[in-house]
Amino acid sequence: MNNAHIFALYHPNLHNYHEKDVLIIKDKQLRHRITNILRLKPQEPLILFDGTMVYNITIDEQTLAKKDYVFGAICDIQKPHPPSTPLFLMPTLLKKEAFEHVAYYAAQMGAYSLQPILTQKTQRAWNAEKDHERLFNIMIAACEQAKSFTIPELRQPLKLEAVPYVQSESVGLYFEDTRQSLFEIATTLKNQKPSSISLFFGPEGGITEQEECMLKEKGFISCSLTSTILRAQEAVAVGLGSIASLIR
């Protein structure tokens, strides 16, 4: 089935609502999105996903007849296709709005995980419950839009000195103004075929010399993105998008 023009919506724990060949979900908000926002009619297709399974359904007419319920005839059930090379996104924890963009890019471009990193220039605190909930919802919206059905794992912030060393079969990259271009890195990735790739992005103004030495000691390789200066969240979009396209 070609899913390019079919709407996709997230709902947790879909297996709890699977009855024979039908999904029956009591959820007022989900029904509102389907009938009032998307304005789907009976027999029209819809994708529902929960991060572990993807359901292709058609809307049953009972959805319009019964308030607060969604009825969907199941056409197909699949597991999301994990990337052959996981991308571990490790951006510096930026200011609220900028980091929201980063979270969106992480989900939109298929990162395996999002690990905020605390550097010497980090200027904000992390509210574990509020930040996690807000960023998770942003990633859900990105997954729905991009039809990327594997939701990145959102991890707790980690100090730069606690970042693990790059393993022998993996690659770690950080993006700074350097002689080694992204094109050269692309050739390396194509030939090496690493088991995973970790991508570190620094804060506005870059990292300190001490932090750069620390990254090199941990096995990270520097790479230049563009000849111009990018905002921190823009660097994530360019770097993550470029690497993701190279390994897909």
PDB file of C-alpha atoms in Angstrom:
ATOM      1  CA  MET A   1       0.000   0.000   0.000  1.00  0.00           C
ATOM      2  CA  ASN A   2       1.277   3.461  -0.947  1.00  0.00           C
ATOM      3  CA  ASN A   3       1.058   5.523   2.235  1.00  0.00           C
ATOM      4  CA  ALA A   4       2.320   8.797   0.762  1.00  0.00           C
ATOM      5  CA  HIS A   5      -1.085  10.507   0.754  1.00  0.00           C
ATOM      6  CA  ILE A   6      -2.687   8.765   3.733  1.00  0.00           C
ATOM      7  CA  PHE A   7      -2.932  10.581   7.059  1.00  0.00           C
ATOM      8  CA  ALA A   8      -1.055   9.073  10.013  1.00  0.00           C
ATOM      9  CA  LEU A   9      -1.974   9.540  13.684  1.00  0.00           C
ATOM     10  CA  TYR A  10      -0.332   8.389  16.891  1.00  0.00           C
ATOM     11  CA  HIS A  11      -2.166   6.579  19.671  1.00  0.00           C
ATOM     12  CA  PRO A  12      -0.427   4.678  22.498  1.00  0.00           C
ATOM     13  CA  ASN A  13      -0.761   0.932  23.119  1.00  0.00           C
ATOM     14  CA  LEU A  14      -2.821   0.078  20.050  1.00  0.00           C
ATOM     15  CA  HIS A  15      -2.625  -3.647  20.785  1.00  0.00           C
ATOM     16  CA  ASN A  16      -5.031  -3.048  23.693  1.00  0.00           C
ATOM     17  CA  TYR A  17      -7.755  -2.047  21.207  1.00  0.00           C
ATOM     18  CA  HIS A  18      -7.260  -4.819  18.659  1.00  0.00           C
ATOM     19  CA  GLU A  19     -10.327  -7.086  18.479  1.00  0.00           C
ATOM     20  CA  LYS A  20     -10.175  -9.653  15.670  1.00  0.00           C
ATOM     21  CA  ASP A  21      -9.971  -7.573  12.476  1.00  0.00           C
ATOM     22  CA  VAL A  22     -11.057  -4.287  14.032  1.00  0.00           C
ATOM     23  CA  LEU A  23      -9.578  -1.531  16.172  1.00  0.00           C
ATOM     24  CA  ILE A  24     -12.083  -0.135  18.667  1.00  0.00           C
ATOM     25  CA  ILE A  25     -10.734   2.883  20.530  1.00  0.00           C
ATOM     26  CA  LYS A  26     -12.655   5.004  22.996  1.00  0.00           C
ATOM     27  CA  ASP A  27     -10.934   8.363  22.704  1.00  0.00           C
ATOM     28  CA  LYS A  28     -12.825  11.621  22.243  1.00  0.00           C
ATOM     29  CA  GLN A  29      -9.787  13.580  21.078  1.00  0.00           C
ATOM     30  CA  LEU A  30      -8.755  10.965  18.502  1.00  0.00           C
ATOM     31  CA  ARG A  31     -12.290  10.817  17.126  1.00  0.00           C
ATOM     32  CA  HIS A  32     -12.349  14.631  16.914  1.00  0.00           C
ATOM     33  CA  ARG A  33      -9.116  14.668  14.927  1.00  0.00           C
ATOM     34  CA  ILE A  34     -10.420  12.032  12.516  1.00  0.00           C
ATOM     35  CA  THR A  35     -13.925  13.382  11.950  1.00  0.00           C
ATOM     36  CA  ASN A  36     -13.600  17.144  12.518  1.00  0.00           C
ATOM     37  CA  ILE A  37     -10.009  17.998  11.587  1.00  0.00           C
ATOM     38  CA  LEU A  38      -9.116  15.410   8.938  1.00  0.00           C
ATOM     39  CA  ARG A  39     -12.804  15.035   7.983  1.00  0.00           C
ATOM     40  CA  LEU A  40     -12.379  11.406   7.018  1.00  0.00           C
ATOM     41  CA  LYS A  41     -15.418   9.517   5.775  1.00  0.00           C
ATOM     42  CA  PRO A  42     -16.351   5.825   6.073  1.00  0.00           C
ATOM     43  CA  GLN A  43     -14.095   3.519   4.028  1.00  0.00           C
ATOM     44  CA  GLU A  44     -11.330   6.125   3.797  1.00  0.00           C
ATOM     45  CA  PRO A  45      -7.851   4.885   4.803  1.00  0.00           C
ATOM     46  CA  LEU A  46      -5.890   5.965   7.870  1.00  0.00           C
ATOM     47  CA  ILE A  47      -2.612   4.932   9.491  1.00  0.00           C
ATOM     48  CA  LEU A  48      -2.458   4.535  13.270  1.00  0.00           C
ATOM     49  CA  PHE A  49       0.858   3.871  15.006  1.00  0.00           C
ATOM     50  CA  ASP A  50       2.137   3.612  18.565  1.00  0.00           C
ATOM     51  CA  GLY A  51       5.903   3.405  18.074  1.00  0.00           C
ATOM     52  CA  THR A  52       5.985  -0.399  18.016  1.00  0.00           C
ATOM     53  CA  MET A  53       3.267  -1.309  15.492  1.00  0.00           C
ATOM     54  CA  VAL A  54       1.685   0.341  12.455  1.00  0.00           C
ATOM     55  CA  TYR A  55      -1.974  -0.302  11.611  1.00  0.00           C
ATOM     56  CA  ASN A  56      -3.410   0.479   8.185  1.00  0.00           C
ATOM     57  CA  ILE A  57      -7.160   0.784   8.665  1.00  0.00           C
ATOM     58  CA  THR A  58     -10.265   2.067   6.943  1.00  0.00           C
ATOM     59  CA  ILE A  59     -12.727   4.160   8.904  1.00  0.00           C
ATOM     60  CA  ASP A  60     -15.874   2.249   9.828  1.00  0.00           C
ATOM     61  CA  GLU A  61     -19.211   4.062   9.637  1.00  0.00           C
ATOM     62  CA  GLN A  62     -19.734   3.380  13.361  1.00  0.00           C
ATOM     63  CA  THR A  63     -17.084   6.048  14.030  1.00  0.00           C
ATOM     64  CA  LEU A  64     -19.553   8.672  12.845  1.00  0.00           C
ATOM     65  CA  ALA A  65     -22.499   7.055  14.580  1.00  0.00           C
ATOM     66  CA  LYS A  66     -21.022   6.505  18.062  1.00  0.00           C
ATOM     67  CA  LYS A  67     -19.730   9.467  20.027  1.00  0.00           C
ATOM     68  CA  ASP A  68     -16.207   9.237  21.501  1.00  0.00           C
ATOM     69  CA  TYR A  69     -15.381   5.988  19.660  1.00  0.00           C
ATOM     70  CA  VAL A  70     -13.148   5.180  16.707  1.00  0.00           C
ATOM     71  CA  PHE A  71     -13.874   2.010  14.728  1.00  0.00           C
ATOM     72  CA  GLY A  72     -11.358   0.913  12.109  1.00  0.00           C
ATOM     73  CA  ALA A  73     -11.314  -2.158   9.894  1.00  0.00           C
ATOM     74  CA  ILE A  74      -7.739  -3.470   9.888  1.00  0.00           C
ATOM     75  CA  CYS A  75      -6.227  -3.860   6.430  1.00  0.00           C
ATOM     76  CA  ASP A  76      -2.631  -4.489   7.439  1.00  0.00           C
ATOM     77  CA  ILE A  77      -0.375  -4.580  10.514  1.00  0.00           C
ATOM     78  CA  GLN A  78       3.381  -4.067  10.360  1.00  0.00           C
ATOM     79  CA  LYS A  79       6.302  -3.324  12.607  1.00  0.00           C
ATOM     80  CA  PRO A  80       8.165  -0.079  11.845  1.00  0.00           C
ATOM     81  CA  HIS A  81      11.265  -0.613   9.761  1.00  0.00           C
ATOM     82  CA  PRO A  82      14.271   0.292  11.934  1.00  0.00           C
ATOM     83  CA  PRO A  83      17.195   1.979  10.168  1.00  0.00           C
ATOM     84  CA  SER A  84      20.080  -0.319   9.300  1.00  0.00           C
ATOM     85  CA  THR A  85      22.458   2.214  10.867  1.00  0.00           C
ATOM     86  CA  PRO A  86      21.027   3.853  14.016  1.00  0.00           C
ATOM     87  CA  LEU A  87      21.645   7.587  14.380  1.00  0.00           C
ATOM     88  CA  PHE A  88      22.241   8.744  17.947  1.00  0.00           C
ATOM     89  CA  LEU A  89      21.573  12.496  17.986  1.00  0.00           C
ATOM     90  CA  MET A  90      23.524  14.335  20.704  1.00  0.00           C
ATOM     91  CA  PRO A  91      22.851  18.083  20.494  1.00  0.00           C
ATOM     92  CA  THR A  92      23.773  20.593  23.163  1.00  0.00           C
ATOM     93  CA  LEU A  93      20.741  21.521  25.260  1.00  0.00           C
ATOM     94  CA  LEU A  94      19.652  24.807  23.671  1.00  0.00           C
ATOM     95  CA  LYS A  95      17.089  27.390  24.677  1.00  0.00           C
ATOM     96  CA  LYS A  96      13.498  26.183  24.735  1.00  0.00           C
ATOM     97  CA  GLU A  97      12.299  27.173  21.256  1.00  0.00           C
ATOM     98  CA  ALA A  98      15.530  26.193  19.519  1.00  0.00           C
ATOM     99  CA  PHE A  99      15.574  22.773  21.167  1.00  0.00           C
ATOM    100  CA  GLU A 100      11.948  22.201  20.185  1.00  0.00           C
ATOM    101  CA  HIS A 101      13.081  22.533  16.565  1.00  0.00           C
ATOM    102  CA  VAL A 102      15.843  20.017  17.263  1.00  0.00           C
ATOM    103  CA  ALA A 103      13.329  17.526  18.693  1.00  0.00           C
ATOM    104  CA  TYR A 104      11.150  17.919  15.606  1.00  0.00           C
ATOM    105  CA  TYR A 105      14.106  17.303  13.280  1.00  0.00           C
ATOM    106  CA  ALA A 106      15.138  14.237  15.290  1.00  0.00           C
ATOM    107  CA  ALA A 107      11.783  12.553  14.720  1.00  0.00           C
ATOM    108  CA  GLN A 108      11.251  13.861  11.204  1.00  0.00           C
ATOM    109  CA  MET A 109      14.599  12.542   9.979  1.00  0.00           C
ATOM    110  CA  GLY A 110      14.547   9.209  11.761  1.00  0.00           C
ATOM    111  CA  ALA A 111      17.043   9.573  14.606  1.00  0.00           C
ATOM    112  CA  TYR A 112      17.138   6.558  16.907  1.00  0.00           C
ATOM    113  CA  SER A 113      17.551   8.654  20.044  1.00  0.00           C
ATOM    114  CA  LEU A 114      17.765  12.253  21.222  1.00  0.00           C
ATOM    115  CA  GLN A 115      20.343  12.790  23.974  1.00  0.00           C
ATOM    116  CA  PRO A 116      20.624  16.413  25.211  1.00  0.00           C
ATOM    117  CA  ILE A 117      24.212  17.277  26.121  1.00  0.00           C
ATOM    118  CA  LEU A 118      25.263  19.778  28.780  1.00  0.00           C
ATOM    119  CA  THR A 119      28.303  21.858  27.797  1.00  0.00           C
ATOM    120  CA  GLN A 120      30.028  24.822  29.422  1.00  0.00           C
ATOM    121  CA  LYS A 121      27.786  27.182  27.426  1.00  0.00           C
ATOM    122  CA  THR A 122      24.481  25.520  28.332  1.00  0.00           C
ATOM    123  CA  GLN A 123      22.250  28.336  29.598  1.00  0.00           C
ATOM    124  CA  ARG A 124      19.087  26.597  30.738  1.00  0.00           C
ATOM    125  CA  ALA A 125      17.901  24.044  33.257  1.00  0.00           C
ATOM    126  CA  TRP A 126      16.087  20.822  32.392  1.00  0.00           C
ATOM    127  CA  ASN A 127      12.667  20.206  33.892  1.00  0.00           C
ATOM    128  CA  ALA A 128      12.486  16.428  33.629  1.00  0.00           C
ATOM    129  CA  GLU A 129       8.703  16.024  33.568  1.00  0.00           C
ATOM    130  CA  LYS A 130       7.611  19.149  31.679  1.00  0.00           C
ATOM    131  CA  ASP A 131      10.416  19.153  29.118  1.00  0.00           C
ATOM    132  CA  HIS A 132      10.086  15.439  28.436  1.00  0.00           C
ATOM    133  CA  GLU A 133       6.314  15.626  27.895  1.00  0.00           C
ATOM    134  CA  ARG A 134       6.510  18.708  25.666  1.00  0.00           C
ATOM    135  CA  LEU A 135       9.347  17.371  23.521  1.00  0.00           C
ATOM    136  CA  PHE A 136       7.728  13.941  23.232  1.00  0.00           C
ATOM    137  CA  ASN A 137       4.543  15.557  21.886  1.00  0.00           C
ATOM    138  CA  ILE A 138       6.605  17.563  19.398  1.00  0.00           C
ATOM    139  CA  MET A 139       8.304  14.388  18.186  1.00  0.00           C
ATOM    140  CA  ILE A 140       4.915  12.692  17.818  1.00  0.00           C
ATOM    141  CA  ALA A 141       3.720  15.552  15.602  1.00  0.00           C
ATOM    142  CA  ALA A 142       6.867  15.205  13.491  1.00  0.00           C
ATOM    143  CA  CYS A 143       6.420  11.435  13.153  1.00  0.00           C
ATOM    144  CA  GLU A 144       2.817  11.928  12.026  1.00  0.00           C
ATOM    145  CA  GLN A 145       3.833  14.491   9.420  1.00  0.00           C
ATOM    146  CA  ALA A 146       6.856  12.571   8.130  1.00  0.00           C
ATOM    147  CA  LYS A 147       5.301   9.097   8.476  1.00  0.00           C
ATOM    148  CA  SER A 148       8.342   8.059  10.448  1.00  0.00           C
ATOM    149  CA  PHE A 149       6.798   5.465  12.719  1.00  0.00           C
ATOM    150  CA  THR A 150       9.728   4.822  15.059  1.00  0.00           C
ATOM    151  CA  ILE A 151       9.687   7.477  17.774  1.00  0.00           C
ATOM    152  CA  PRO A 152      13.162   8.573  18.928  1.00  0.00           C
ATOM    153  CA  GLU A 153      14.076   7.639  22.475  1.00  0.00           C
ATOM    154  CA  LEU A 154      14.217  10.885  24.463  1.00  0.00           C
ATOM    155  CA  ARG A 155      16.970  10.560  27.056  1.00  0.00           C
ATOM    156  CA  GLN A 156      17.870  12.598  30.113  1.00  0.00           C
ATOM    157  CA  PRO A 157      20.575  15.271  29.672  1.00  0.00           C
ATOM    158  CA  LEU A 158      24.166  14.137  29.979  1.00  0.00           C
ATOM    159  CA  LYS A 159      27.293  16.153  30.727  1.00  0.00           C
ATOM    160  CA  LEU A 160      29.771  16.188  27.862  1.00  0.00           C
ATOM    161  CA  GLU A 161      32.455  14.510  29.952  1.00  0.00           C
ATOM    162  CA  ALA A 162      30.077  11.573  30.531  1.00  0.00           C
ATOM    163  CA  VAL A 163      29.515  10.934  26.810  1.00  0.00           C
ATOM    164  CA  PRO A 164      30.653   7.360  26.015  1.00  0.00           C
ATOM    165  CA  TYR A 165      33.694   6.658  23.872  1.00  0.00           C
ATOM    166  CA  VAL A 166      32.980   5.792  20.232  1.00  0.00           C
ATOM    167  CA  GLN A 167      33.128   2.029  19.737  1.00  0.00           C
ATOM    168  CA  SER A 168      35.415   0.481  17.122  1.00  0.00           C
ATOM    169  CA  GLU A 169      32.638  -0.409  14.648  1.00  0.00           C
ATOM    170  CA  SER A 170      30.811   2.906  15.089  1.00  0.00           C
ATOM    171  CA  VAL A 171      31.424   6.492  13.991  1.00  0.00           C
ATOM    172  CA  GLY A 172      31.157   9.665  16.051  1.00  0.00           C
ATOM    173  CA  LEU A 173      30.974  13.063  14.343  1.00  0.00           C
ATOM    174  CA  TYR A 174      30.952  16.612  15.630  1.00  0.00           C
ATOM    175  CA  PHE A 175      30.443  19.611  13.399  1.00  0.00           C
ATOM    176  CA  GLU A 176      32.943  22.452  13.495  1.00  0.00           C
ATOM    177  CA  ASP A 177      34.771  24.659  10.993  1.00  0.00           C
ATOM    178  CA  THR A 178      37.399  22.207   9.755  1.00  0.00           C
ATOM    179  CA  ARG A 179      39.195  21.227   6.573  1.00  0.00           C
ATOM    180  CA  GLN A 180      37.411  17.878   6.388  1.00  0.00           C
ATOM    181  CA  SER A 181      34.202  18.343   4.419  1.00  0.00           C
ATOM    182  CA  LEU A 182      30.928  16.491   4.637  1.00  0.00           C
ATOM    183  CA  PHE A 183      31.686  15.020   1.200  1.00  0.00           C
ATOM    184  CA  GLU A 184      34.839  13.370   2.555  1.00  0.00           C
ATOM    185  CA  ILE A 185      32.900  12.028   5.530  1.00  0.00           C
ATOM    186  CA  ALA A 186      30.275  10.642   3.142  1.00  0.00           C
ATOM    187  CA  THR A 187      32.939   8.615   1.351  1.00  0.00           C
ATOM    188  CA  THR A 188      34.197   7.269   4.680  1.00  0.00           C
ATOM    189  CA  LEU A 189      30.706   6.262   5.800  1.00  0.00           C
ATOM    190  CA  LYS A 190      29.976   4.553   2.492  1.00  0.00           C
ATOM    191  CA  ASN A 191      33.154   2.478   2.674  1.00  0.00           C
ATOM    192  CA  GLN A 192      33.129   1.763   6.401  1.00  0.00           C
ATOM    193  CA  LYS A 193      29.402   0.995   6.842  1.00  0.00           C
ATOM    194  CA  PRO A 194      29.422   1.642  10.611  1.00  0.00           C
ATOM    195  CA  SER A 195      27.105  -0.186  12.998  1.00  0.00           C
ATOM    196  CA  SER A 196      25.908   3.164  14.406  1.00  0.00           C
ATOM    197  CA  ILE A 197      26.609   6.889  14.087  1.00  0.00           C
ATOM    198  CA  SER A 198      26.662   9.426  16.924  1.00  0.00           C
ATOM    199  CA  LEU A 199      26.201  13.070  15.940  1.00  0.00           C
ATOM    200  CA  PHE A 200      27.224  15.806  18.377  1.00  0.00           C
ATOM    201  CA  PHE A 201      26.178  19.411  17.773  1.00  0.00           C
ATOM    202  CA  GLY A 202      27.585  22.256  19.826  1.00  0.00           C
ATOM    203  CA  PRO A 203      25.888  25.383  21.195  1.00  0.00           C
ATOM    204  CA  GLU A 204      25.711  28.870  19.704  1.00  0.00           C
ATOM    205  CA  GLY A 205      29.294  30.107  19.437  1.00  0.00           C
ATOM    206  CA  GLY A 206      30.730  26.593  19.420  1.00  0.00           C
ATOM    207  CA  ILE A 207      32.420  24.477  22.067  1.00  0.00           C
ATOM    208  CA  THR A 208      35.559  25.359  24.012  1.00  0.00           C
ATOM    209  CA  GLU A 209      39.028  24.053  23.130  1.00  0.00           C
ATOM    210  CA  GLN A 210      38.906  21.829  26.193  1.00  0.00           C
ATOM    211  CA  GLU A 211      35.585  20.330  25.087  1.00  0.00           C
ATOM    212  CA  GLU A 212      36.868  19.785  21.558  1.00  0.00           C
ATOM    213  CA  CYS A 213      39.891  17.916  22.921  1.00  0.00           C
ATOM    214  CA  MET A 214      37.528  15.832  25.028  1.00  0.00           C
ATOM    215  CA  LEU A 215      35.468  14.860  21.973  1.00  0.00           C
ATOM    216  CA  LYS A 216      38.584  13.895  20.023  1.00  0.00           C
ATOM    217  CA  GLU A 217      39.800  11.749  22.916  1.00  0.00           C
ATOM    218  CA  LYS A 218      36.454   9.968  22.882  1.00  0.00           C
ATOM    219  CA  GLY A 219      36.880   9.140  19.188  1.00  0.00           C
ATOM    220  CA  PHE A 220      34.722  11.822  17.555  1.00  0.00           C
ATOM    221  CA  ILE A 221      35.764  13.164  14.144  1.00  0.00           C
ATOM    222  CA  SER A 222      35.277  16.808  13.178  1.00  0.00           C
ATOM    223  CA  CYS A 223      33.406  17.734  10.024  1.00  0.00           C
ATOM    224  CA  SER A 224      32.517  21.018   8.312  1.00  0.00           C
ATOM    225  CA  LEU A 225      28.909  21.493   7.194  1.00  0.00           C
ATOM    226  CA  THR A 226      28.878  24.742   5.222  1.00  0.00           C
ATOM    227  CA  SER A 227      31.123  27.694   4.477  1.00  0.00           C
ATOM    228  CA  THR A 228      28.638  29.956   6.267  1.00  0.00           C
ATOM    229  CA  ILE A 229      27.672  30.277   9.928  1.00  0.00           C
ATOM    230  CA  LEU A 230      24.502  28.431  10.965  1.00  0.00           C
ATOM    231  CA  ARG A 231      22.347  28.758  14.037  1.00  0.00           C
ATOM    232  CA  ALA A 232      22.661  25.741  16.324  1.00  0.00           C
ATOM    233  CA  GLN A 233      19.270  24.273  15.388  1.00  0.00           C
ATOM    234  CA  GLU A 234      19.959  24.902  11.685  1.00  0.00           C
ATOM    235  CA  ALA A 235      23.213  22.967  11.966  1.00  0.00           C
ATOM    236  CA  VAL A 236      21.244  20.018  13.350  1.00  0.00           C
ATOM    237  CA  ALA A 237      18.816  20.156  10.421  1.00  0.00           C
ATOM    238  CA  VAL A 238      21.619  20.246   7.835  1.00  0.00           C
ATOM    239  CA  GLY A 239      23.920  17.746   9.536  1.00  0.00           C
ATOM    240  CA  LEU A 240      21.321  15.205  10.600  1.00  0.00           C
ATOM    241  CA  GLY A 241      19.468  15.435   7.296  1.00  0.00           C
ATOM    242  CA  SER A 242      22.663  14.984   5.279  1.00  0.00           C
ATOM    243  CA  ILE A 243      23.912  11.984   7.254  1.00  0.00           C
ATOM    244  CA  ALA A 244      20.458  10.384   7.309  1.00  0.00           C
ATOM    245  CA  SER A 245      20.191  10.654   3.524  1.00  0.00           C
ATOM    246  CA  LEU A 246      23.650   9.127   3.085  1.00  0.00           C
ATOM    247  CA  ILE A 247      22.905   5.961   5.019  1.00  0.00           C
ATOM    248  CA  ARG A 248      19.329   5.312   3.898  1.00  0.00           C
TER     249      ARG A 248
END
